[in-house]
PDB file of C-alpha atoms in Angstrom:
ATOM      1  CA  UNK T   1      44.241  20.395  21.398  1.00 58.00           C
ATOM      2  CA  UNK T   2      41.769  18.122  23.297  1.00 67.00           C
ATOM      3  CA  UNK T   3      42.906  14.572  23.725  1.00 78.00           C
ATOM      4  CA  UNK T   4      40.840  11.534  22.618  1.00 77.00           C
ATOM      5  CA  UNK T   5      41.047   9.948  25.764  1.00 80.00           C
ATOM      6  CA  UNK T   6      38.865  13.028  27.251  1.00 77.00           C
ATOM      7  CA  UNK T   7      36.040  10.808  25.511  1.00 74.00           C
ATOM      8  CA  UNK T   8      37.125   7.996  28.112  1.00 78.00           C
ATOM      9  CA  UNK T   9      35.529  10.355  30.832  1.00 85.00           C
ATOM     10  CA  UNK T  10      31.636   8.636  30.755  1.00 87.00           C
ATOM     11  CA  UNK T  11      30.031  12.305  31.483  1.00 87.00           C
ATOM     12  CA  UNK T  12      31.661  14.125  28.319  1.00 89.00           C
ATOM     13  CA  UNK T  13      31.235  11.068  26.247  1.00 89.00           C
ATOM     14  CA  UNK T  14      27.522  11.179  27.055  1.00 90.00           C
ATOM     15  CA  UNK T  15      27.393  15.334  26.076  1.00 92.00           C
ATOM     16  CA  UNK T  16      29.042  14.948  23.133  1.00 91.00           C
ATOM     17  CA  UNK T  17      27.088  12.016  21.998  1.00 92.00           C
ATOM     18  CA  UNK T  18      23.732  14.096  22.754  1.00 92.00           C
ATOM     19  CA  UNK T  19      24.881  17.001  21.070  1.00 94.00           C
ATOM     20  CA  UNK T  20      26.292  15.105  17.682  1.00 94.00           C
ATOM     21  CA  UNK T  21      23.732  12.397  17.690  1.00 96.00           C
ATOM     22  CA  UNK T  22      20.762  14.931  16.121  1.00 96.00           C
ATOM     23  CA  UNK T  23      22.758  15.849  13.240  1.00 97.00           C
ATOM     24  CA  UNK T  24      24.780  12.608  12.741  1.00 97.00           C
ATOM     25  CA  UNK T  25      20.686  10.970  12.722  1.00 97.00           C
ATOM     26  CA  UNK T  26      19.463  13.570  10.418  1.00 98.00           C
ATOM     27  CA  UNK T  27      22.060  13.328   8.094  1.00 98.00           C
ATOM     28  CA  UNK T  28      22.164   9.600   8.130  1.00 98.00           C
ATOM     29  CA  UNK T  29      18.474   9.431   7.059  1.00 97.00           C
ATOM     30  CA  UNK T  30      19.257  12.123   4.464  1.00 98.00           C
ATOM     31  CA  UNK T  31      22.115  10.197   2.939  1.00 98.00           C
ATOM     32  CA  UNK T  32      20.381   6.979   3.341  1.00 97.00           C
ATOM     33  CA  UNK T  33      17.024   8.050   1.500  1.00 97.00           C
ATOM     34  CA  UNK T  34      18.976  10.035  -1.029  1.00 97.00           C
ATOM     35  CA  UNK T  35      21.212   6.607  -1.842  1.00 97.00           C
ATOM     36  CA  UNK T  36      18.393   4.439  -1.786  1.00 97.00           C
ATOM     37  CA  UNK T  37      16.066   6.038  -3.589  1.00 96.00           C
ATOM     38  CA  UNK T  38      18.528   6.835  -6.468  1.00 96.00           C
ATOM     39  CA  UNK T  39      19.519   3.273  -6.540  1.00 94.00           C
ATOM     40  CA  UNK T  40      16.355   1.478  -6.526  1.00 95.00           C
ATOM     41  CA  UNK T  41      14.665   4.069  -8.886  1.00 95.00           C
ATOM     42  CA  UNK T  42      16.883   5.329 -11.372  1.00 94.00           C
ATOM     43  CA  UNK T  43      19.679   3.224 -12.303  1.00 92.00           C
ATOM     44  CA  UNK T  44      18.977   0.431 -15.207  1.00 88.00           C
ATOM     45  CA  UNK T  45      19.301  -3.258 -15.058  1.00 86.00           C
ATOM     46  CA  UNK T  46      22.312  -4.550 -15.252  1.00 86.00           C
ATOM     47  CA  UNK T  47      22.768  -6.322 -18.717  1.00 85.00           C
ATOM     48  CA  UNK T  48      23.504  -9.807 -17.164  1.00 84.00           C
ATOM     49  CA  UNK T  49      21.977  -9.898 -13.886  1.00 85.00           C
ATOM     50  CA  UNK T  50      18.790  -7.618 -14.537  1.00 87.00           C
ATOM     51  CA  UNK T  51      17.276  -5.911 -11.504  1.00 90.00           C
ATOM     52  CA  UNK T  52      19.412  -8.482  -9.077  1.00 92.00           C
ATOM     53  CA  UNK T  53      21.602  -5.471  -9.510  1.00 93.00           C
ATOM     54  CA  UNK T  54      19.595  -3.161  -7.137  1.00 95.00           C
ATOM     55  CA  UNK T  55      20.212  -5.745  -4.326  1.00 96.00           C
ATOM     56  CA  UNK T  56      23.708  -4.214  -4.204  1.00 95.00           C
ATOM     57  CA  UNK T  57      22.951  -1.107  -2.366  1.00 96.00           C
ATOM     58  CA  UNK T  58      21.839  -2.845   0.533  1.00 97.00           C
ATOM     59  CA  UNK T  59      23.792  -5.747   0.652  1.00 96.00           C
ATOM     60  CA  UNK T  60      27.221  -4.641  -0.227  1.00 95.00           C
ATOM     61  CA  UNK T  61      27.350  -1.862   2.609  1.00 96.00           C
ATOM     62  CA  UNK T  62      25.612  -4.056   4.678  1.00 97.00           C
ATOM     63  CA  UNK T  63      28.155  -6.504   4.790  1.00 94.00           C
ATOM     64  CA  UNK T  64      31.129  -3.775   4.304  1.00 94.00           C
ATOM     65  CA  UNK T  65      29.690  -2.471   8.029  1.00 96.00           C
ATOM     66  CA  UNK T  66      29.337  -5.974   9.124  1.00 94.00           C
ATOM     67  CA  UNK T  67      33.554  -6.818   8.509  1.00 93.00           C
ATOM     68  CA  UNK T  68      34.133  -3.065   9.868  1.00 94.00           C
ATOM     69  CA  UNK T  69      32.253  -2.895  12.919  1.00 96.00           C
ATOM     70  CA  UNK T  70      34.058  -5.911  14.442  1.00 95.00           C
ATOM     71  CA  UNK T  71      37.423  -4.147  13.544  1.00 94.00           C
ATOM     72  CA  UNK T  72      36.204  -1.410  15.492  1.00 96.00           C
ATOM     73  CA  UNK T  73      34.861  -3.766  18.402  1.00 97.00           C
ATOM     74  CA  UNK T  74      38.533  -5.013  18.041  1.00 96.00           C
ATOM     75  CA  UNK T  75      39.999  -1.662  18.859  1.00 96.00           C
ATOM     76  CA  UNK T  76      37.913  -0.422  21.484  1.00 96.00           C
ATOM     77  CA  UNK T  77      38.447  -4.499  23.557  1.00 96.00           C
ATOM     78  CA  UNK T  78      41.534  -3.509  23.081  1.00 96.00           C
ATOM     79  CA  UNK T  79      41.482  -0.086  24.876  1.00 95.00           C
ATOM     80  CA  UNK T  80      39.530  -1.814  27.080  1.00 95.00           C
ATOM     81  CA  UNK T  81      42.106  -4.719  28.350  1.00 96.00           C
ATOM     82  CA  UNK T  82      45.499  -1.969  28.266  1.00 95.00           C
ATOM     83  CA  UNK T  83      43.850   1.068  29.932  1.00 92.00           C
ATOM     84  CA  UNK T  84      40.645  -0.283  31.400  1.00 92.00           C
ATOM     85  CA  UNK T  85      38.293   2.466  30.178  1.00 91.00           C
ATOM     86  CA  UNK T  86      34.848   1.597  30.466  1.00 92.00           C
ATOM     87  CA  UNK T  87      33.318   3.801  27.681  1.00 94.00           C
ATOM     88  CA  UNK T  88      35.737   2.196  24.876  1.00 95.00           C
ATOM     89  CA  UNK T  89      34.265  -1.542  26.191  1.00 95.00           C
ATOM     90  CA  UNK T  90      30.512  -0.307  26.094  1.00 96.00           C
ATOM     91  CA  UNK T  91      30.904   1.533  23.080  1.00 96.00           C
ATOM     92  CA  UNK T  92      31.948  -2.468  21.411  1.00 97.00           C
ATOM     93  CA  UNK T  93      28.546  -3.518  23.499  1.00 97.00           C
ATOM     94  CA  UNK T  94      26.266  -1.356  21.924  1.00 96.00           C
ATOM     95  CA  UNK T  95      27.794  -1.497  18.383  1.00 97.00           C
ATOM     96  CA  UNK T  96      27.514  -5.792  18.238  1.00 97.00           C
ATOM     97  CA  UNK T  97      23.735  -5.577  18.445  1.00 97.00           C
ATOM     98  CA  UNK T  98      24.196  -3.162  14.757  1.00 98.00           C
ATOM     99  CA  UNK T  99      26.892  -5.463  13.885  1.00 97.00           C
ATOM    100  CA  UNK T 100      24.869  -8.754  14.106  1.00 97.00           C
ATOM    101  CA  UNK T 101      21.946  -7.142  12.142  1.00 98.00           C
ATOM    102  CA  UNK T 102      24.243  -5.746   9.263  1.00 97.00           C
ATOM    103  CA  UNK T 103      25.793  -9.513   9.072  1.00 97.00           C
ATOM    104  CA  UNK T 104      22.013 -10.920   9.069  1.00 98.00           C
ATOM    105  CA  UNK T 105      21.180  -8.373   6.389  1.00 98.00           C
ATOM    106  CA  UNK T 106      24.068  -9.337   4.246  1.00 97.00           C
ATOM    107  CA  UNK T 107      23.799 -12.996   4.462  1.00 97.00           C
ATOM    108  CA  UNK T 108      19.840 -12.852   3.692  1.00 97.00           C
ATOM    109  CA  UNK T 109      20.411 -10.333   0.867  1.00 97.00           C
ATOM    110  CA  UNK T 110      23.264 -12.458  -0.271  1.00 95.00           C
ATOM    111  CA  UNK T 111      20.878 -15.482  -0.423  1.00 95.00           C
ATOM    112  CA  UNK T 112      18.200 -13.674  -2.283  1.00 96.00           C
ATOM    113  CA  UNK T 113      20.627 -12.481  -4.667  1.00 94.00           C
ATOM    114  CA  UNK T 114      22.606 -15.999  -5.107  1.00 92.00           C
ATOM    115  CA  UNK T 115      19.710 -18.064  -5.737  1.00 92.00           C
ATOM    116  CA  UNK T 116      18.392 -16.574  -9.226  1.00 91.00           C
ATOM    117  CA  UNK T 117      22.460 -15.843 -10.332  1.00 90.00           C
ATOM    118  CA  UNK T 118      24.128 -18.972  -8.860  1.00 87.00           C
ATOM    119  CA  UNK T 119      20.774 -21.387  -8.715  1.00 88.00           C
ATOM    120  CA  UNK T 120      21.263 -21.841  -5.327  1.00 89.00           C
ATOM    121  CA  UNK T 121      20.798 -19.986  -1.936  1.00 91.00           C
ATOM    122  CA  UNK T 122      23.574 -21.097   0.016  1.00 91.00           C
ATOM    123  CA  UNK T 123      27.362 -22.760  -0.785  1.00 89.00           C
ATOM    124  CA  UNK T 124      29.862 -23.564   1.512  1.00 89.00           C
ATOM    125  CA  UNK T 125      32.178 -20.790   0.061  1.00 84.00           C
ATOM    126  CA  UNK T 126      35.038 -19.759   1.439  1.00 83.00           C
ATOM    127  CA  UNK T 127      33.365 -16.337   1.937  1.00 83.00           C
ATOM    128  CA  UNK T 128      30.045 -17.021   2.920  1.00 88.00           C
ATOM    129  CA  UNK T 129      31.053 -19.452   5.807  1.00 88.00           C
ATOM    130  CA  UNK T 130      33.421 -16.855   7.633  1.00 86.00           C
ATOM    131  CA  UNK T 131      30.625 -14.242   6.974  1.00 89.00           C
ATOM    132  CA  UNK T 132      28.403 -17.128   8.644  1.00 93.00           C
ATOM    133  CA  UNK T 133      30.999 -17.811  11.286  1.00 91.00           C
ATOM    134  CA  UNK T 134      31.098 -14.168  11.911  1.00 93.00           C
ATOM    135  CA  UNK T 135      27.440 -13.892  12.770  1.00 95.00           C
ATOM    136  CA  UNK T 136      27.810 -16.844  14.959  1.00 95.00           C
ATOM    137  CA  UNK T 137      30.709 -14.885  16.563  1.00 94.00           C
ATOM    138  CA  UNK T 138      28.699 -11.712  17.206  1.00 96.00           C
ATOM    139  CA  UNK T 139      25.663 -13.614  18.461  1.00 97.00           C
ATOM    140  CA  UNK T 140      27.921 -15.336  20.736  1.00 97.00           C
ATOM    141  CA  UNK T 141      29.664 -11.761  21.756  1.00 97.00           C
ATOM    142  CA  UNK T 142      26.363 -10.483  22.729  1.00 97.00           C
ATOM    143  CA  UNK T 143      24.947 -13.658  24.638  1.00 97.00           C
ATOM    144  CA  UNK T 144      28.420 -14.084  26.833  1.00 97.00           C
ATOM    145  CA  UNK T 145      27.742  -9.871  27.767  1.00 96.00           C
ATOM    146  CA  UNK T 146      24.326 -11.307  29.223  1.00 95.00           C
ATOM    147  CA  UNK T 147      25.876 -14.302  30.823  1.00 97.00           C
ATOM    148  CA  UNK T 148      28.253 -13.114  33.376  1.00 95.00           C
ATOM    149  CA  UNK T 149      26.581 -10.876  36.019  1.00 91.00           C
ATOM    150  CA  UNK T 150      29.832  -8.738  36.959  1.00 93.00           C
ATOM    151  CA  UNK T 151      30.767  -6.372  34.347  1.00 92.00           C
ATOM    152  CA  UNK T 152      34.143  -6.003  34.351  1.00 94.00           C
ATOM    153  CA  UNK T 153      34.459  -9.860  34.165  1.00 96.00           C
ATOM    154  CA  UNK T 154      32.156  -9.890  31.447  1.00 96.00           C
ATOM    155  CA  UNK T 155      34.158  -7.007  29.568  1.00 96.00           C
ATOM    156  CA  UNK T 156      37.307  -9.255  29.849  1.00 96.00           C
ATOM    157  CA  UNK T 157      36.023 -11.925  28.666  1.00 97.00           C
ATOM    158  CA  UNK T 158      34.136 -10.547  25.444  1.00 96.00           C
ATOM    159  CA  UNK T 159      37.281  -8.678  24.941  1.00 96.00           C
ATOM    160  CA  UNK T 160      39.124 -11.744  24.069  1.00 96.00           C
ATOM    161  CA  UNK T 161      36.272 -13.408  22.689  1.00 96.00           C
ATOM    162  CA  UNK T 162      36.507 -10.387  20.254  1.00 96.00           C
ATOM    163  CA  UNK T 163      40.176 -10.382  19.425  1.00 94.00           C
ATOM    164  CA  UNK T 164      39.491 -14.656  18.507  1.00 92.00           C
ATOM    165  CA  UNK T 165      36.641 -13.315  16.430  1.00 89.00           C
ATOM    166  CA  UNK T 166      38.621 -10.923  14.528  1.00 90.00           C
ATOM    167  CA  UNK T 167      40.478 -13.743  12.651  1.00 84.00           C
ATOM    168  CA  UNK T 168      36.960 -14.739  10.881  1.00 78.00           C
ATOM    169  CA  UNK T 169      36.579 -11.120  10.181  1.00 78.00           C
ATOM    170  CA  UNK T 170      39.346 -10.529   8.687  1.00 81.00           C
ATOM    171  CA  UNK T 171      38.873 -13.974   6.576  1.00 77.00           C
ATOM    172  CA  UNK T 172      35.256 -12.393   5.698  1.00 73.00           C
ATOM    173  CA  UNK T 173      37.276  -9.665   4.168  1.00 70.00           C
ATOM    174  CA  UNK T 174      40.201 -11.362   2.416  1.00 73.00           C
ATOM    175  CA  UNK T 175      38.709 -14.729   1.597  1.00 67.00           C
ATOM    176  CA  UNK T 176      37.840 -13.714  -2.048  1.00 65.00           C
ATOM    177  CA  UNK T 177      41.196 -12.743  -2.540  1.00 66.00           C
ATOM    178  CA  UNK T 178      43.173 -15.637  -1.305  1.00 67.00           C
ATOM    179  CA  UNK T 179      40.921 -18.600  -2.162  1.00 65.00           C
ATOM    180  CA  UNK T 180      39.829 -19.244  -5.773  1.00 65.00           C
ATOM    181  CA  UNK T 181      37.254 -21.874  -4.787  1.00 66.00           C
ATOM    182  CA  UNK T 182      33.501 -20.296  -4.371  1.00 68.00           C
ATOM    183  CA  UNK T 183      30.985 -18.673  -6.556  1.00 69.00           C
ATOM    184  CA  UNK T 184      31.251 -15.472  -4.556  1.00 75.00           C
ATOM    185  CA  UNK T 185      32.951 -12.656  -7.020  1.00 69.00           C
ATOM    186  CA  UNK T 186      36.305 -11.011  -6.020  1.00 65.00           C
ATOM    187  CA  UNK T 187      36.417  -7.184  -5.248  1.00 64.00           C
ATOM    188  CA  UNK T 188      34.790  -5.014  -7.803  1.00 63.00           C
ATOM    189  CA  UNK T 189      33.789  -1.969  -5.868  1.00 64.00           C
ATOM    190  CA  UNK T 190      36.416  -0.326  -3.567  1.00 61.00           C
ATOM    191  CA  UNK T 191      39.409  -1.528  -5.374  1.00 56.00           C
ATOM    192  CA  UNK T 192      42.058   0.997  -6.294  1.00 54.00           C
ATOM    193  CA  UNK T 193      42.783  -0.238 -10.134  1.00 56.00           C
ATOM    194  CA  UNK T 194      39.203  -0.297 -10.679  1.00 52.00           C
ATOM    195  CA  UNK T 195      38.711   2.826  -9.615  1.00 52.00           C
ATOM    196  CA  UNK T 196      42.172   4.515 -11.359  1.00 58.00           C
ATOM    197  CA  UNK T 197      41.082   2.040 -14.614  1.00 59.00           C
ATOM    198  CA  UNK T 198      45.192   0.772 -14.287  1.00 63.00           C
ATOM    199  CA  UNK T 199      43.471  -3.169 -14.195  1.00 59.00           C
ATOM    200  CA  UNK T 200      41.391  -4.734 -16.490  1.00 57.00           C
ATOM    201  CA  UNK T 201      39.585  -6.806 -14.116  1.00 64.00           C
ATOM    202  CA  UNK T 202      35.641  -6.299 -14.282  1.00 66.00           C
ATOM    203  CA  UNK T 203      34.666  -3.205 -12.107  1.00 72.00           C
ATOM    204  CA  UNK T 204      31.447  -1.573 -10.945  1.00 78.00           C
ATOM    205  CA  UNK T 205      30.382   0.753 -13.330  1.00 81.00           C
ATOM    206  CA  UNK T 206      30.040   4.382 -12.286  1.00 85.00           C
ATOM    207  CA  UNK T 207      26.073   4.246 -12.957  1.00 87.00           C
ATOM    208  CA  UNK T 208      25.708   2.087 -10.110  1.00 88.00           C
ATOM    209  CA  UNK T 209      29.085   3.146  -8.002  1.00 91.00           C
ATOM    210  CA  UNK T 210      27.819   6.796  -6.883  1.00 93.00           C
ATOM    211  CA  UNK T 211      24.417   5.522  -5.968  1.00 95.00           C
ATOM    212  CA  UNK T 212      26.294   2.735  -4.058  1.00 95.00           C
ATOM    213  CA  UNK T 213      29.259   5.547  -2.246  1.00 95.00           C
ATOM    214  CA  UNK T 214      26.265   7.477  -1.311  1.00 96.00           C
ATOM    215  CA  UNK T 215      24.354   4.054   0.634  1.00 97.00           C
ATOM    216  CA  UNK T 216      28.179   2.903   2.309  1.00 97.00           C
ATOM    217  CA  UNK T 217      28.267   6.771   3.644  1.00 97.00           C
ATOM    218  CA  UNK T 218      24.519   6.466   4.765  1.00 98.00           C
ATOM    219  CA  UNK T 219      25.116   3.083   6.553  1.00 98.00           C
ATOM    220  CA  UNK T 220      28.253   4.353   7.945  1.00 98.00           C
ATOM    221  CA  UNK T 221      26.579   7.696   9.743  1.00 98.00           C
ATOM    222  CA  UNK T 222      24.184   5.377  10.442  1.00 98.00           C
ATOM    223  CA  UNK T 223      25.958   3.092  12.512  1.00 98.00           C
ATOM    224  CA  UNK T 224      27.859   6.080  14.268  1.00 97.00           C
ATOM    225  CA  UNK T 225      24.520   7.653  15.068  1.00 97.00           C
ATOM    226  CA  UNK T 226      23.389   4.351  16.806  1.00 98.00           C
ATOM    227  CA  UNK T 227      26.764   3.607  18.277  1.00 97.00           C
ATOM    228  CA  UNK T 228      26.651   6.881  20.524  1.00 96.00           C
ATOM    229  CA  UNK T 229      23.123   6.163  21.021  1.00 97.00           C
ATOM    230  CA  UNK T 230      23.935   3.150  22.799  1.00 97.00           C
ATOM    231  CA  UNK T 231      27.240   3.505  24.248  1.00 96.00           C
ATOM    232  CA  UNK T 232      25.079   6.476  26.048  1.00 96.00           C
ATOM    233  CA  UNK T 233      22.651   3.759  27.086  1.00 96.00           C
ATOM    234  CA  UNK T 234      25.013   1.641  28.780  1.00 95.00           C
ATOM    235  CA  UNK T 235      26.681   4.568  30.691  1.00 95.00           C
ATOM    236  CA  UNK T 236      22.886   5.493  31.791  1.00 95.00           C
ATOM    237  CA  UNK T 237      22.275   1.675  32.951  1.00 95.00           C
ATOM    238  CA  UNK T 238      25.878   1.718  34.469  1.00 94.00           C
ATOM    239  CA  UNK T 239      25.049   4.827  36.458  1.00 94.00           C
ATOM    240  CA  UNK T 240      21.732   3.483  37.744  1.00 95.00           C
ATOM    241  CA  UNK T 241      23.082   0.163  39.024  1.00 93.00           C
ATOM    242  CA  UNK T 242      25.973   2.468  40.799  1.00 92.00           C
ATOM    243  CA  UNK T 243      23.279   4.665  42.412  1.00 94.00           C
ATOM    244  CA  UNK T 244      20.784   1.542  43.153  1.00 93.00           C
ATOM    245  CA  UNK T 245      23.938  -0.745  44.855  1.00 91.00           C
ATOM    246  CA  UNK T 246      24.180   2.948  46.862  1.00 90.00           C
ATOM    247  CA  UNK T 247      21.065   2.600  47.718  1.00 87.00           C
ATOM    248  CA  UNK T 248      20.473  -0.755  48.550  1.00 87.00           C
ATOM    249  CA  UNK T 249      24.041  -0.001  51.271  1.00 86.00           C
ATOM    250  CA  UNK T 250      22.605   3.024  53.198  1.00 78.00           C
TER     251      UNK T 250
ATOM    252  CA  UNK U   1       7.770   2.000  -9.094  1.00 77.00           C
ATOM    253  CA  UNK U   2      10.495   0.601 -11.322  1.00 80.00           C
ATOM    254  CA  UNK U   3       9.988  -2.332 -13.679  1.00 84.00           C
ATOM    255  CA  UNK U   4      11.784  -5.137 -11.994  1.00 87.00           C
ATOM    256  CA  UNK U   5      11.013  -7.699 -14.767  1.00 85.00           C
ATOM    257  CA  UNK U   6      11.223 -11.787 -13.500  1.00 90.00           C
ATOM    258  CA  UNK U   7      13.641 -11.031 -10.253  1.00 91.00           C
ATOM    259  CA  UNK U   8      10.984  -8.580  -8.735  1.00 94.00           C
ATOM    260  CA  UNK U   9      10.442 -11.062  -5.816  1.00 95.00           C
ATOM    261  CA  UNK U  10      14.121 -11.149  -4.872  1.00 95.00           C
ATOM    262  CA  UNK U  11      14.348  -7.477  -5.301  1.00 95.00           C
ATOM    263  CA  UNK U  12      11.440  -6.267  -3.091  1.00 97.00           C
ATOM    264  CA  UNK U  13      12.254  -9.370  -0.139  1.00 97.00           C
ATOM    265  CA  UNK U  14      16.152  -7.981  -0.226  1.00 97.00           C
ATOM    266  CA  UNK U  15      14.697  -4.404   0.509  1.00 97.00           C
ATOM    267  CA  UNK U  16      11.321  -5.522   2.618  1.00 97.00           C
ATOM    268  CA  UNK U  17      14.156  -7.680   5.117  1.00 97.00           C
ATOM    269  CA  UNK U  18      16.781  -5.035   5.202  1.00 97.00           C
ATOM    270  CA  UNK U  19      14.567  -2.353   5.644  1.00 97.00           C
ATOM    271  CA  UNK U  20      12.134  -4.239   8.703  1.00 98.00           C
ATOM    272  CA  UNK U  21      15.660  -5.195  10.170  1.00 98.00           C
ATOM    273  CA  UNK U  22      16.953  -2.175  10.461  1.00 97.00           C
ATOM    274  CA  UNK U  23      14.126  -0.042  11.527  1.00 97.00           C
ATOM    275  CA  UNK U  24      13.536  -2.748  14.384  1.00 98.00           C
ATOM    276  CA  UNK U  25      16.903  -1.932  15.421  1.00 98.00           C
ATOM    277  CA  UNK U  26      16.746   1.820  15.607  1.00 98.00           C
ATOM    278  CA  UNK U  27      13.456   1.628  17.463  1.00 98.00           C
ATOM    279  CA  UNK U  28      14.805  -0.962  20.061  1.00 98.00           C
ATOM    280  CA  UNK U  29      18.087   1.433  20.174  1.00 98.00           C
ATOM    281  CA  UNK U  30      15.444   4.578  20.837  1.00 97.00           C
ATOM    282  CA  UNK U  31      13.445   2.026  23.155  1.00 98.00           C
ATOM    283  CA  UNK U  32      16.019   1.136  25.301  1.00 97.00           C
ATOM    284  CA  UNK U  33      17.819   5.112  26.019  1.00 97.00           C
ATOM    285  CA  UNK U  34      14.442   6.200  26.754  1.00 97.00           C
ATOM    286  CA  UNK U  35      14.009   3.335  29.514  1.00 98.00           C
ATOM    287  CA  UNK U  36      17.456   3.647  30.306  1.00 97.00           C
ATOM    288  CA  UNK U  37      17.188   7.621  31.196  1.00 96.00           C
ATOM    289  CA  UNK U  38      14.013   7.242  32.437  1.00 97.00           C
ATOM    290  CA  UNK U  39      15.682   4.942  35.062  1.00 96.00           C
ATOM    291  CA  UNK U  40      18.411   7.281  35.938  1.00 96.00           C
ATOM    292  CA  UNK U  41      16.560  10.250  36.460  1.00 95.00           C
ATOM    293  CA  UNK U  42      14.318   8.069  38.597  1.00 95.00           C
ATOM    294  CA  UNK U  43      17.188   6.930  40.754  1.00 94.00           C
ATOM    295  CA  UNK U  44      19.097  10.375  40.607  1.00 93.00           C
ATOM    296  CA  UNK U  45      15.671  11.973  42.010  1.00 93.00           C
ATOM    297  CA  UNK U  46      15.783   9.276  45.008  1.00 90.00           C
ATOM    298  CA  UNK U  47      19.574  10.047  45.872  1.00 87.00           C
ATOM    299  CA  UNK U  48      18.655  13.622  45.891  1.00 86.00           C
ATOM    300  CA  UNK U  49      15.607  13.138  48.278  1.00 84.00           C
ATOM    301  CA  UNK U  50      17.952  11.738  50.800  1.00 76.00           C
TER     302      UNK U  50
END
């Protein structure tokens, strides 16, 4: 059986990436589309919060990619710092650009949806200011990358940056179910006595759950479908500064 | 198009953000691996002409 760390050689990584990355895109669109348009077309209002309700298939995977992507940025730093692979450290580059944008997308989505159900768009909640903190941390992720010219010092350094980061990501998560202060509703969607019907805490109901599943799969192949895009990227623009600095000796 | 009643602002600027966000991405992602291979190849050609 072929070892994961195969994937740590930059030239296989870059054939498998352009040989999944086709159907991983196609499929992502499919899913996406398929979610989307189900959700925003043909599921009713919801009896208290009217057509708010349609907000949710964009900004609840949004923001589920948004906590997740930083966990995975936290794994692959970490590969990074024990066995110094490059590809595990560029593969955490090129997924914090998605990760900031699915963080932007579910703090502006949040907003839009807060201010006609809560009468306001912003509160310091416990949730929304990690979530806030957590787009600070990615912006700050990416603009450290671009800072330091060598990049294995650079990879170093973001990888710890990351591993402080992962404390606000991880309070993004849990906040909700911790702290009672904030307007910002506990879990409703992916939690097991919900689904099983063993609690009798409000839950999604299925009319707007299987639209939902089918958007957190889409934005999930999407995010894989951009991650080997870019990881590929990198390797490309690692490659050419390798053969340039060759150049520039001889 | 669905009727979205009073909260049809909210509902179309959610979608009209999330969607311009994230097609903005993918191009730049498709932007930048074109640029980036175009690049190699350019420099593998060089190393080969040597």
């Amino acid at each position: 059986m072929a070892s994961i760390w195969e994937y740590a050689n930059p030239v296989k990584f870059s054939k498998t990436a352009s040989t999944v990355l086709p159907w991983v895109s196609v499929l992502a669109a499919v899913t996406l589309a398929v979610g989307l348009v189900w959700g925003f077309f043909f599921t009713p209002d919801d009896f208290r919060q009217g057509s708010t309700v349609k907000i949710i298939y964009i900004h609840v995977p949004s923001a589920m990619m948004a906590i997740n992507i930083w966990a995975m940025m936290l794994v692959t730093s970490l590969i990074w710092l024990i066995r110094r692979h490059h590809v595990s450290v560029l593969a955490a580059k090129g997924a914090a650009s998605v990760g900031v944008v699915m963080t932007l997308i579910a703090l502006i989505t949040g907003a839009v949806w807060g201010q006609p159900m809560w009468g306001t768009w912003w509160v310091w909640d416990p949730r929304l200011t990690s979530f806030l903190i957590l787009f600070l941390f990615y912006l700050g992720y990416l603009a450290l990358w671009e800072a330091i010219d060598d990049p294995d010092t650079a990879a170093d350094l973001t990888s710890v940056l990351c591993i402080v980061g992962s404390v606000f990501a991880m309070l993004s998560r849990y906040a909700v179910n911790f702290w009672n202060q904030g307007l910002h509703q506990g879990a409703s969607v992916m939690r097991a006595g919900a689904v099983t019907g063993t609690d009798t805490e409000e839950k999604v109901s299925n009319i707007f759950f299987y639209p939902l599943l089918l958007c957190i799969i889409g934005f999930v192949l999407l995010f894989v479908a951009l991650v080997f895009l870019r990881t590929r990227t990198e390797i490309h623009k690692r490659r050419t500064s390798a053969l340039l600095a060759r150049e520039r000796l001889s | 198009m669905p009727e979205l009643g009073k909260y049809a602002t909210e509902v179309l600027t959610a979608y009209g953000v999330s969607i311009v966000l994230t097609t903005v991405l993918v191009l730049a992602s498709i932007r930048a691996a074109r640029k980036a291979r175009k690049d190699l190849e350019a420099a593998e050609a060089r190393r080969d002409e040597r």
